[in-house]
Structure formats: C-alpha cells, structure tokens
mmCIF file of C-alpha atoms and ligand atoms in Angstrom:
data_model
loop_
_atom_site.group_PDB
_atom_site.id
_atom_site.type_symbol
_atom_site.label_atom_id
_atom_site.label_comp_id
_atom_site.label_asym_id
_atom_site.label_seq_id
_atom_site.Cartn_x
_atom_site.Cartn_y
_atom_site.Cartn_z
ATOM 1 C CA MET A 95 40.913 -13.744 3.776
ATOM 2 C CA GLN A 96 38.435 -16.005 4.962
ATOM 3 C CA ALA A 97 34.829 -15.961 2.998
ATOM 4 C CA ASP A 98 33.270 -14.157 5.807
ATOM 5 C CA VAL A 99 35.540 -11.556 6.637
ATOM 6 C CA MET A 100 35.273 -10.850 3.039
ATOM 7 C CA TRP A 101 31.581 -9.973 1.972
ATOM 8 C CA GLY A 102 30.916 -8.616 5.970
ATOM 9 C CA SER A 103 27.431 -7.981 5.869
ATOM 10 C CA ARG A 104 26.273 -9.430 2.968
ATOM 11 C CA TRP A 105 27.690 -12.585 4.641
ATOM 12 C CA SER A 106 26.155 -12.483 7.860
ATOM 13 C CA GLU A 107 22.800 -10.826 6.372
ATOM 14 C CA ASN A 108 22.123 -13.666 4.285
ATOM 15 C CA SER A 109 20.555 -16.740 5.462
ATOM 16 C CA LEU A 110 20.301 -18.827 2.472
ATOM 17 C CA ALA A 111 22.201 -21.570 2.620
ATOM 18 C CA MET A 112 23.698 -21.734 -1.770
ATOM 19 C CA ALA A 113 24.477 -17.933 -1.078
ATOM 20 C CA ARG A 114 26.853 -18.577 1.482
ATOM 21 C CA VAL A 115 28.243 -21.725 -0.708
ATOM 22 C CA TYR A 116 28.274 -18.990 -3.885
ATOM 23 C CA MET A 117 30.678 -16.843 -1.547
ATOM 24 C CA GLU A 118 32.794 -18.876 -0.661
ATOM 25 C CA ALA A 119 33.535 -19.911 -4.203
ATOM 26 C CA VAL A 120 34.294 -16.678 -5.044
ATOM 27 C CA CYS A 121 37.254 -15.847 -2.693
ATOM 28 C CA ARG A 122 38.578 -19.577 -3.298
ATOM 29 C CA LYS A 123 38.559 -18.930 -7.051
ATOM 30 C CA GLN A 124 39.592 -14.537 -6.170
ATOM 31 C CA SER A 125 36.046 -14.368 -9.833
ATOM 32 C CA LEU A 126 33.000 -12.918 -9.512
ATOM 33 C CA VAL A 127 32.418 -14.205 -12.418
ATOM 34 C CA CYS A 128 30.062 -16.150 -13.773
ATOM 35 C CA LEU A 129 29.995 -17.291 -17.580
ATOM 36 C CA ALA A 130 27.147 -17.116 -19.826
ATOM 37 C CA ALA A 131 28.425 -20.710 -21.449
ATOM 38 C CA ASP A 132 25.789 -19.763 -24.698
ATOM 39 C CA ARG A 133 27.234 -22.181 -27.130
ATOM 40 C CA SER A 134 25.183 -24.814 -28.860
ATOM 41 C CA THR A 135 26.332 -28.175 -29.080
ATOM 42 C CA MET A 136 27.954 -29.743 -25.831
ATOM 43 C CA ALA A 137 31.484 -30.421 -27.932
ATOM 44 C CA GLU A 138 32.057 -26.620 -27.177
ATOM 45 C CA LEU A 139 29.788 -26.142 -23.386
ATOM 46 C CA GLU A 140 32.417 -29.475 -22.395
ATOM 47 C CA GLN A 141 35.752 -27.292 -24.133
ATOM 48 C CA LEU A 142 34.429 -23.465 -22.322
ATOM 49 C CA ILE A 143 34.411 -26.136 -18.997
ATOM 50 C CA ASP A 144 38.009 -27.353 -19.502
ATOM 51 C CA GLU A 145 39.496 -23.785 -20.430
ATOM 52 C CA VAL A 146 37.907 -21.690 -18.538
ATOM 53 C CA GLY A 147 36.534 -22.479 -15.190
ATOM 54 C CA PRO A 148 39.347 -22.539 -13.318
ATOM 55 C CA TYR A 149 38.703 -18.624 -13.222
ATOM 56 C CA ILE A 150 34.838 -18.570 -12.994
ATOM 57 C CA ALA A 151 32.635 -19.006 -9.515
ATOM 58 C CA ALA A 152 29.751 -20.650 -11.431
ATOM 59 C CA LEU A 153 28.081 -21.623 -15.038
ATOM 60 C CA LYS A 154 25.121 -20.192 -16.437
ATOM 61 C CA THR A 155 23.122 -22.094 -19.101
ATOM 62 C CA HIS A 156 20.786 -21.999 -21.104
ATOM 63 C CA VAL A 157 19.021 -25.581 -21.655
ATOM 64 C CA ASP A 158 17.508 -24.636 -24.482
ATOM 65 C CA LEU A 159 19.885 -23.390 -26.387
ATOM 66 C CA VAL A 160 22.185 -26.759 -27.196
ATOM 67 C CA ASP A 161 21.678 -28.795 -30.833
ATOM 68 C CA ASP A 162 22.330 -32.175 -29.775
ATOM 69 C CA TRP A 163 21.503 -32.106 -26.384
ATOM 70 C CA SER A 164 21.241 -35.186 -24.738
ATOM 71 C CA PRO A 165 20.164 -37.119 -20.923
ATOM 72 C CA ASP A 166 23.359 -38.695 -21.167
ATOM 73 C CA ALA A 167 25.588 -35.486 -22.643
ATOM 74 C CA TRP A 168 23.925 -32.915 -20.244
ATOM 75 C CA SER A 169 24.922 -35.589 -16.860
ATOM 76 C CA ALA A 170 28.213 -36.055 -17.852
ATOM 77 C CA PHE A 171 28.082 -31.791 -18.652
ATOM 78 C CA CYS A 172 26.880 -31.213 -14.724
ATOM 79 C CA SER A 173 29.616 -33.170 -13.447
ATOM 80 C CA LYS A 174 32.475 -31.411 -15.210
ATOM 81 C CA ALA A 175 31.145 -28.538 -14.429
ATOM 82 C CA ALA A 176 30.669 -29.964 -10.796
ATOM 83 C CA ASP A 177 33.917 -31.230 -10.375
ATOM 84 C CA ALA A 178 35.575 -28.032 -11.760
ATOM 85 C CA ASP A 179 33.580 -26.843 -8.495
ATOM 86 C CA LEU A 180 31.030 -23.944 -10.274
ATOM 87 C CA LEU A 181 27.708 -24.139 -9.815
ATOM 88 C CA ILE A 182 25.054 -24.147 -11.918
ATOM 89 C CA PHE A 183 22.955 -21.225 -13.187
ATOM 90 C CA GLU A 184 20.203 -22.167 -15.749
ATOM 91 C CA ASP A 185 19.126 -18.898 -16.956
ATOM 92 C CA ARG A 186 14.946 -20.071 -18.020
ATOM 93 C CA LYS A 187 13.324 -16.782 -16.436
ATOM 94 C CA PHE A 188 10.696 -18.769 -15.821
ATOM 95 C CA ALA A 189 7.593 -16.442 -15.422
ATOM 96 C CA ASP A 190 4.353 -18.048 -15.246
ATOM 97 C CA ILE A 191 1.979 -19.211 -12.323
ATOM 98 C CA GLY A 192 3.322 -21.216 -9.155
ATOM 99 C CA GLY A 193 1.881 -24.575 -10.404
ATOM 100 C CA ILE A 194 3.103 -24.240 -13.621
ATOM 101 C CA SER A 195 6.174 -23.261 -13.078
ATOM 102 C CA ARG A 196 6.491 -25.489 -10.433
ATOM 103 C CA LYS A 197 6.435 -29.012 -13.394
ATOM 104 C CA GLN A 198 8.595 -26.888 -15.429
ATOM 105 C CA MET A 199 11.396 -27.619 -13.310
ATOM 106 C CA SER A 200 10.811 -31.089 -14.297
ATOM 107 C CA GLY A 201 10.200 -31.662 -18.103
ATOM 108 C CA ILE A 202 12.328 -33.458 -20.730
ATOM 109 C CA TYR A 203 14.622 -31.143 -19.848
ATOM 110 C CA ASP A 204 14.702 -31.837 -15.341
ATOM 111 C CA ILE A 205 16.298 -28.686 -14.531
ATOM 112 C CA ARG A 206 15.447 -28.920 -10.849
ATOM 113 C CA SER A 207 17.545 -32.146 -10.608
ATOM 114 C CA TRP A 208 20.845 -29.999 -11.695
ATOM 115 C CA ALA A 209 20.287 -26.509 -11.997
ATOM 116 C CA ASP A 210 21.426 -24.774 -8.285
ATOM 117 C CA LEU A 211 20.018 -21.161 -9.228
ATOM 118 C CA VAL A 212 18.021 -20.552 -11.665
ATOM 119 C CA THR A 213 16.325 -17.041 -12.882
ATOM 120 C CA ALA A 214 12.317 -15.578 -12.495
ATOM 121 C CA HIS A 215 10.378 -12.950 -13.484
ATOM 122 C CA LEU A 216 8.125 -12.037 -11.027
ATOM 123 C CA ILE A 217 5.226 -10.247 -13.020
ATOM 124 C CA SER A 218 2.928 -13.292 -12.137
ATOM 125 C CA GLY A 219 3.142 -12.246 -8.544
ATOM 126 C CA PRO A 220 5.101 -14.144 -5.321
ATOM 127 C CA ASP A 221 4.323 -17.756 -5.631
ATOM 128 C CA ILE A 222 5.959 -18.396 -8.695
ATOM 129 C CA VAL A 223 9.400 -18.135 -5.992
ATOM 130 C CA ASP A 224 7.152 -21.236 -4.457
ATOM 131 C CA GLY A 225 6.366 -23.063 -7.428
ATOM 132 C CA LEU A 226 10.495 -23.104 -8.382
ATOM 133 C CA GLN A 227 11.464 -23.750 -4.760
ATOM 134 C CA ALA A 228 8.645 -26.715 -4.386
ATOM 135 C CA GLY A 229 9.677 -28.144 -8.163
ATOM 136 C CA TRP A 230 13.710 -28.643 -5.813
ATOM 137 C CA SER A 231 11.837 -30.334 -2.545
ATOM 138 C CA ASP A 232 10.120 -32.571 -4.874
ATOM 139 C CA VAL A 233 13.647 -34.591 -5.964
ATOM 140 C CA GLY A 234 14.894 -33.555 -2.846
ATOM 141 C CA ARG A 235 17.295 -31.140 -3.840
ATOM 142 C CA GLN A 236 18.263 -27.719 -2.555
ATOM 143 C CA GLY A 237 18.559 -23.617 -4.891
ATOM 144 C CA GLY A 238 18.397 -20.645 -5.384
ATOM 145 C CA VAL A 239 16.256 -17.966 -7.633
ATOM 146 C CA LEU A 240 17.670 -14.648 -9.474
ATOM 147 C CA LEU A 241 14.254 -12.445 -9.584
ATOM 148 C CA LEU A 242 15.097 -10.239 -12.785
ATOM 149 C CA ALA A 243 14.277 -7.047 -11.178
ATOM 150 C CA GLN A 244 17.111 -5.263 -14.323
ATOM 151 C CA MET A 245 17.770 -5.655 -17.513
ATOM 152 C CA SER A 246 20.304 -5.237 -19.586
ATOM 153 C CA SER A 247 18.355 -4.956 -22.898
ATOM 154 C CA ARG A 248 18.093 -1.217 -24.292
ATOM 155 C CA GLY A 249 14.161 -0.394 -24.007
ATOM 156 C CA ASN A 250 13.564 -3.487 -21.701
ATOM 157 C CA LEU A 251 10.360 -2.896 -19.144
ATOM 158 C CA LEU A 252 10.700 -3.161 -15.788
ATOM 159 C CA VAL A 253 11.043 0.028 -15.238
ATOM 160 C CA PRO A 254 12.067 2.152 -11.476
ATOM 161 C CA ASP A 255 8.740 1.251 -10.000
ATOM 162 C CA TYR A 256 8.806 -2.516 -11.439
ATOM 163 C CA THR A 257 12.205 -2.995 -10.535
ATOM 164 C CA GLY A 258 10.897 -1.358 -6.317
ATOM 165 C CA ASN A 259 7.526 -4.003 -6.201
ATOM 166 C CA VAL A 260 10.165 -6.841 -6.970
ATOM 167 C CA VAL A 261 12.389 -6.069 -4.512
ATOM 168 C CA SER A 262 9.965 -5.574 -1.646
ATOM 169 C CA VAL A 263 8.727 -9.085 -2.479
ATOM 170 C CA GLY A 264 11.923 -10.671 -3.056
ATOM 171 C CA LYS A 265 13.738 -9.299 0.100
ATOM 172 C CA ASN A 266 12.451 -10.614 2.198
ATOM 173 C CA HIS A 267 11.022 -14.187 0.724
ATOM 174 C CA ALA A 268 13.799 -17.127 2.295
ATOM 175 C CA GLY A 269 13.606 -18.903 -0.863
ATOM 176 C CA VAL A 270 14.985 -15.682 -3.237
ATOM 177 C CA PHE A 271 18.897 -15.794 -3.085
ATOM 178 C CA GLY A 272 19.334 -12.589 -4.901
ATOM 179 C CA PHE A 273 18.496 -10.066 -8.223
ATOM 180 C CA ILE A 274 19.899 -9.666 -10.950
ATOM 181 C CA GLY A 275 20.787 -6.182 -11.847
ATOM 182 C CA ASN A 276 21.766 -4.184 -15.080
ATOM 183 C CA GLY A 277 25.422 -4.254 -15.187
ATOM 184 C CA SER A 278 25.873 -1.769 -18.130
ATOM 185 C CA ARG A 279 24.242 1.219 -15.779
ATOM 186 C CA PRO A 280 26.256 1.185 -12.558
ATOM 187 C CA GLU A 281 24.018 4.500 -11.173
ATOM 188 C CA GLU A 282 21.113 2.056 -11.474
ATOM 189 C CA LEU A 283 22.648 -0.856 -10.124
ATOM 190 C CA GLU A 284 23.566 1.502 -7.090
ATOM 191 C CA LEU A 285 19.916 2.584 -6.866
ATOM 192 C CA LEU A 286 19.260 -1.156 -6.609
ATOM 193 C CA ARG A 287 22.004 -2.102 -4.004
ATOM 194 C CA LYS A 288 20.251 0.915 -1.716
ATOM 195 C CA ALA A 289 16.370 -1.000 -2.171
ATOM 196 C CA VAL A 290 17.863 -4.817 -1.515
ATOM 197 C CA GLY A 291 20.578 -3.699 1.537
ATOM 198 C CA ASP A 292 23.379 -6.783 2.245
ATOM 199 C CA GLY A 293 20.561 -8.973 2.610
ATOM 200 C CA LYS A 294 20.680 -10.393 -1.204
ATOM 201 C CA LEU A 295 23.134 -10.452 -3.239
ATOM 202 C CA ILE A 296 23.353 -8.717 -7.111
ATOM 203 C CA TRP A 297 24.031 -10.532 -9.699
ATOM 204 C CA THR A 298 24.764 -8.440 -13.451
ATOM 205 C CA PRO A 299 24.662 -9.229 -16.976
ATOM 206 C CA GLY A 300 25.654 -6.926 -19.546
ATOM 207 C CA VAL A 301 29.144 -6.729 -18.199
ATOM 208 C CA ASN A 302 32.653 -6.312 -21.055
ATOM 209 C CA LEU A 303 35.345 -5.260 -20.788
ATOM 210 C CA ALA A 304 34.521 -3.400 -23.937
ATOM 211 C CA VAL A 305 32.186 -1.101 -22.620
ATOM 212 C CA GLY A 306 29.056 -0.009 -25.343
ATOM 213 C CA ASP A 307 27.068 -1.283 -27.387
ATOM 214 C CA GLY A 308 26.259 -5.549 -28.645
ATOM 215 C CA GLU A 309 24.222 -7.222 -30.506
ATOM 216 C CA MET A 310 20.973 -6.812 -30.920
ATOM 217 C CA GLY A 311 20.490 -4.067 -28.034
ATOM 218 C CA GLN A 312 22.506 -5.707 -25.452
ATOM 219 C CA ARG A 313 24.565 -2.619 -23.722
ATOM 220 C CA TYR A 314 27.777 -3.360 -21.780
ATOM 221 C CA GLY A 315 29.200 -1.793 -18.239
ATOM 222 C CA ASP A 316 32.526 -2.315 -17.316
ATOM 223 C CA PRO A 317 33.178 -5.150 -14.955
ATOM 224 C CA ARG A 318 34.957 -3.158 -12.353
ATOM 225 C CA GLU A 319 32.309 -0.488 -12.268
ATOM 226 C CA ALA A 320 29.554 -3.185 -11.951
ATOM 227 C CA VAL A 321 31.418 -4.248 -8.779
ATOM 228 C CA LEU A 322 31.244 -0.679 -7.128
ATOM 229 C CA ALA A 323 27.917 -0.333 -7.781
ATOM 230 C CA GLY A 324 27.603 -3.092 -5.927
ATOM 231 C CA SER A 325 27.222 -6.321 -7.815
ATOM 232 C CA ASP A 326 28.213 -9.973 -5.829
ATOM 233 C CA CYS A 327 28.824 -11.291 -9.577
ATOM 234 C CA ILE A 328 29.324 -10.120 -13.270
ATOM 235 C CA ILE A 329 27.661 -12.878 -15.695
ATOM 236 C CA VAL A 330 29.631 -12.342 -18.788
ATOM 237 C CA GLY A 331 29.288 -14.089 -22.077
ATOM 238 C CA SER A 332 29.909 -13.105 -25.621
ATOM 239 C CA GLY A 333 33.309 -11.410 -23.994
ATOM 240 C CA ILE A 334 34.751 -14.718 -22.765
ATOM 241 C CA HIS A 335 33.235 -17.303 -24.983
ATOM 242 C CA LYS A 336 33.862 -15.437 -28.542
ATOM 243 C CA ALA A 337 37.294 -14.382 -26.992
ATOM 244 C CA ALA A 338 40.039 -15.547 -29.175
ATOM 245 C CA ASP A 339 42.158 -16.883 -25.973
ATOM 246 C CA PRO A 340 38.805 -17.958 -23.767
ATOM 247 C CA ALA A 341 40.901 -19.050 -20.410
ATOM 248 C CA GLY A 342 43.155 -15.512 -21.106
ATOM 249 C CA GLN A 343 39.811 -13.625 -21.387
ATOM 250 C CA ALA A 344 38.632 -15.634 -17.896
ATOM 251 C CA LYS A 345 41.500 -14.648 -16.280
ATOM 252 C CA ALA A 346 41.395 -10.803 -16.799
ATOM 253 C CA TYR A 347 37.329 -10.308 -15.687
ATOM 254 C CA ALA A 348 38.581 -12.662 -12.739
ATOM 255 C CA ASP A 349 41.386 -10.463 -12.148
ATOM 256 C CA ALA A 350 39.633 -7.511 -12.489
ATOM 257 C CA SER A 351 36.110 -8.820 -10.330
ATOM 258 C CA TRP A 352 37.792 -10.037 -7.634
ATOM 259 C CA ASN A 353 40.753 -6.259 -7.365
ATOM 260 C CA ALA A 354 37.031 -5.164 -7.482
ATOM 261 C CA PHE A 355 35.880 -7.082 -4.726
ATOM 262 C CA VAL A 356 39.025 -6.339 -2.411
ATOM 263 C CA GLU A 357 38.877 -1.738 -3.244
ATOM 264 C CA ARG A 358 34.876 -2.320 -1.853
ATOM 265 C CA CYS A 359 36.116 -4.301 0.985
ATOM 266 C CA GLU A 360 38.642 -1.935 1.713
HETATM 267 O O1 S5P B 428 19.109 -8.235 -18.537
HETATM 268 C C1 S5P B 428 19.602 -9.110 -18.584
HETATM 269 C C2 S5P B 428 19.898 -10.572 -18.451
HETATM 270 C C3 S5P B 428 20.498 -11.527 -18.606
HETATM 271 S S1 S5P B 428 20.595 -13.147 -17.811
HETATM 272 N N1 S5P B 428 20.467 -9.508 -19.771
HETATM 273 C C4 S5P B 428 21.317 -10.774 -20.492
HETATM 274 O O2 S5P B 428 22.235 -10.149 -21.296
HETATM 275 N N2 S5P B 428 20.573 -11.836 -19.958
HETATM 276 C C5 S5P B 428 21.698 -13.123 -19.698
HETATM 277 O O3 S5P B 428 23.341 -12.239 -19.839
HETATM 278 C C6 S5P B 428 21.331 -13.147 -21.499
HETATM 279 O O4 S5P B 428 20.184 -14.448 -21.797
HETATM 280 C C7 S5P B 428 22.545 -14.026 -22.001
HETATM 281 O O5 S5P B 428 23.010 -14.887 -21.655
HETATM 282 C C8 S5P B 428 24.417 -12.741 -21.338
HETATM 283 C C9 S5P B 428 24.768 -11.645 -21.612
HETATM 284 O O6 S5P B 428 25.250 -12.552 -22.323
HETATM 285 P P1 S5P B 428 26.661 -11.918 -23.039
HETATM 286 O O7 S5P B 428 27.233 -12.138 -24.213
HETATM 287 O O8 S5P B 428 26.401 -10.530 -23.840
HETATM 288 O O9 S5P B 428 27.584 -11.255 -22.347
#
C-alpha cells in the first residue's frame, strides 16, 4: 500500500520532506525500527549494518562512543548505511544556545555533513532548532531535529509541564521533525500523542521484547504497545545489537512494529 494511504493524517499534516522520506522507508521495508547502533568499534558497526540493514528503517548513532573513529572510516560507514537505504540519526542530544549548537554541528565529527536527523533538548530555548538547521544549511544539506519531550530513564526531570512546553514550541517549528517520547510507558505516550497531534512524528526508545528494567535505570516497554499508543518509530538498541542473533531479533522487532502499525491503520 502507498505511504500516504498508510500514514493518513500523519502524512498529510506533516510538511517536512525528511518526515516523508522516513514514512516511505517504513512502507518499503515494512519496519518501524530505528537501530540504536551502540557498538564501540567501526568493524562492529559495519557488521551490524550487514546483518540487520534489511530489517530497519533508520540507524541511530552516538559518534562519540566509537573507539577507533576516523573521518574515512566514518564516511565509508555512512555510505554503507545509504546503500542499505537507512536514514542516519546522530543522537547528540544538543542542549546549548543556538550559535554554539550550530558550531557543534561542525567540528571534528562534522555531524551536519552526514546526519539526516539529530536530537536536541529544548532546555536552552527555541533558538537551538534554528542553530542546528543553520548548521545543515552551512553545507547545503537539510535535516530534521527530534526534540526530547520525554525520556525512558527512571527519575528523569522531563516532567509533564516541561513536556507540554516542548511540544507547544516544537509542533509549530518547521525545523522540528518530531519528538522523542518514552516507549516504556504507553499511557505517557498516549498523552504525548494527544498533545502533539498528527503534524509531527514521535520516536520512542525504551522498547524491548523483554519488558521491564534495563541497565542503569533504563526502562523497557513492549514494541506493539508503543506503536498502538502513538509511536511512529521504535528505537531499539541492546535488544538487537547484544542479541546472539541480531538479524533474527531485528526481524522480530520489524514484524512486531509493522503488524502494530497495520493494526493502528485499520
Ligand atoms: O530517553 C531516552 C532517549 C534516548 S535517544 N532514552 C534512551 O535510551 N535513548 C537512547 O536510545 C539511548 O541513548 C540509547 O542509544 C538507546 C536505547 O538503547 P537500548 O539499548 O536501551 O535499547
């Protein structure tokens, strides 16, 4: 089925080109999975793309946790991701003032040149989104910002009032691709979806087929429940990259997310 039909008002009410690129990728790959590729060597990262590329729609990186990072190796890795039809999402969680965030898009990692999406906290105010967008413009590229509206970790300080403020600023900002919501708590996610409406996407970490508490305060909810509660993308890390059979697990997450999406569309 066509992406515009499947996504309905999420498609028609979203004006950001990058959001439609993602929505089309989901339908092509029949997967709402973004892999959190939290491995610490270039070889391990490349191996992950080879194994799970067909089952995921996007790839989330933490460029600063790679031990043997080099510009050439990273550029080869990004080409591999493009060949595997993946959006690249650098989870940098920017939080500084607009002008500094713009500069942080360059520097040694030069995130603006390869990332399609980045995360940001809105704690410093709305100019951070303009700063990040200016970073992409500086190299003639376009990208989208995912604002952290909720978090999956226990005891986080993104309380409902804060979430509401992030949503009211972000939903009207053209540079905002969507919001990070808490995949471990479907009831919180439903409230977030109500506040966001259909004009922006919601991506959710804190998702695992084994529901419960994870390492160091991480919390996990079920992929199907997250999608039914309004998530447009499940961000899965250790559930895939630490599995004995990453490809088999990636397929299981792809199927769970896609089936829930189809159920949501009916
Ligand atoms: O609230 C959040 C926001 C993010 S982006 N909680 C998170 O866990 N994340 C990220 O999602 C985190 O940085 C990690 O890369 C991924 C979750 O990985 P997992 O191994 O717990 O699935």
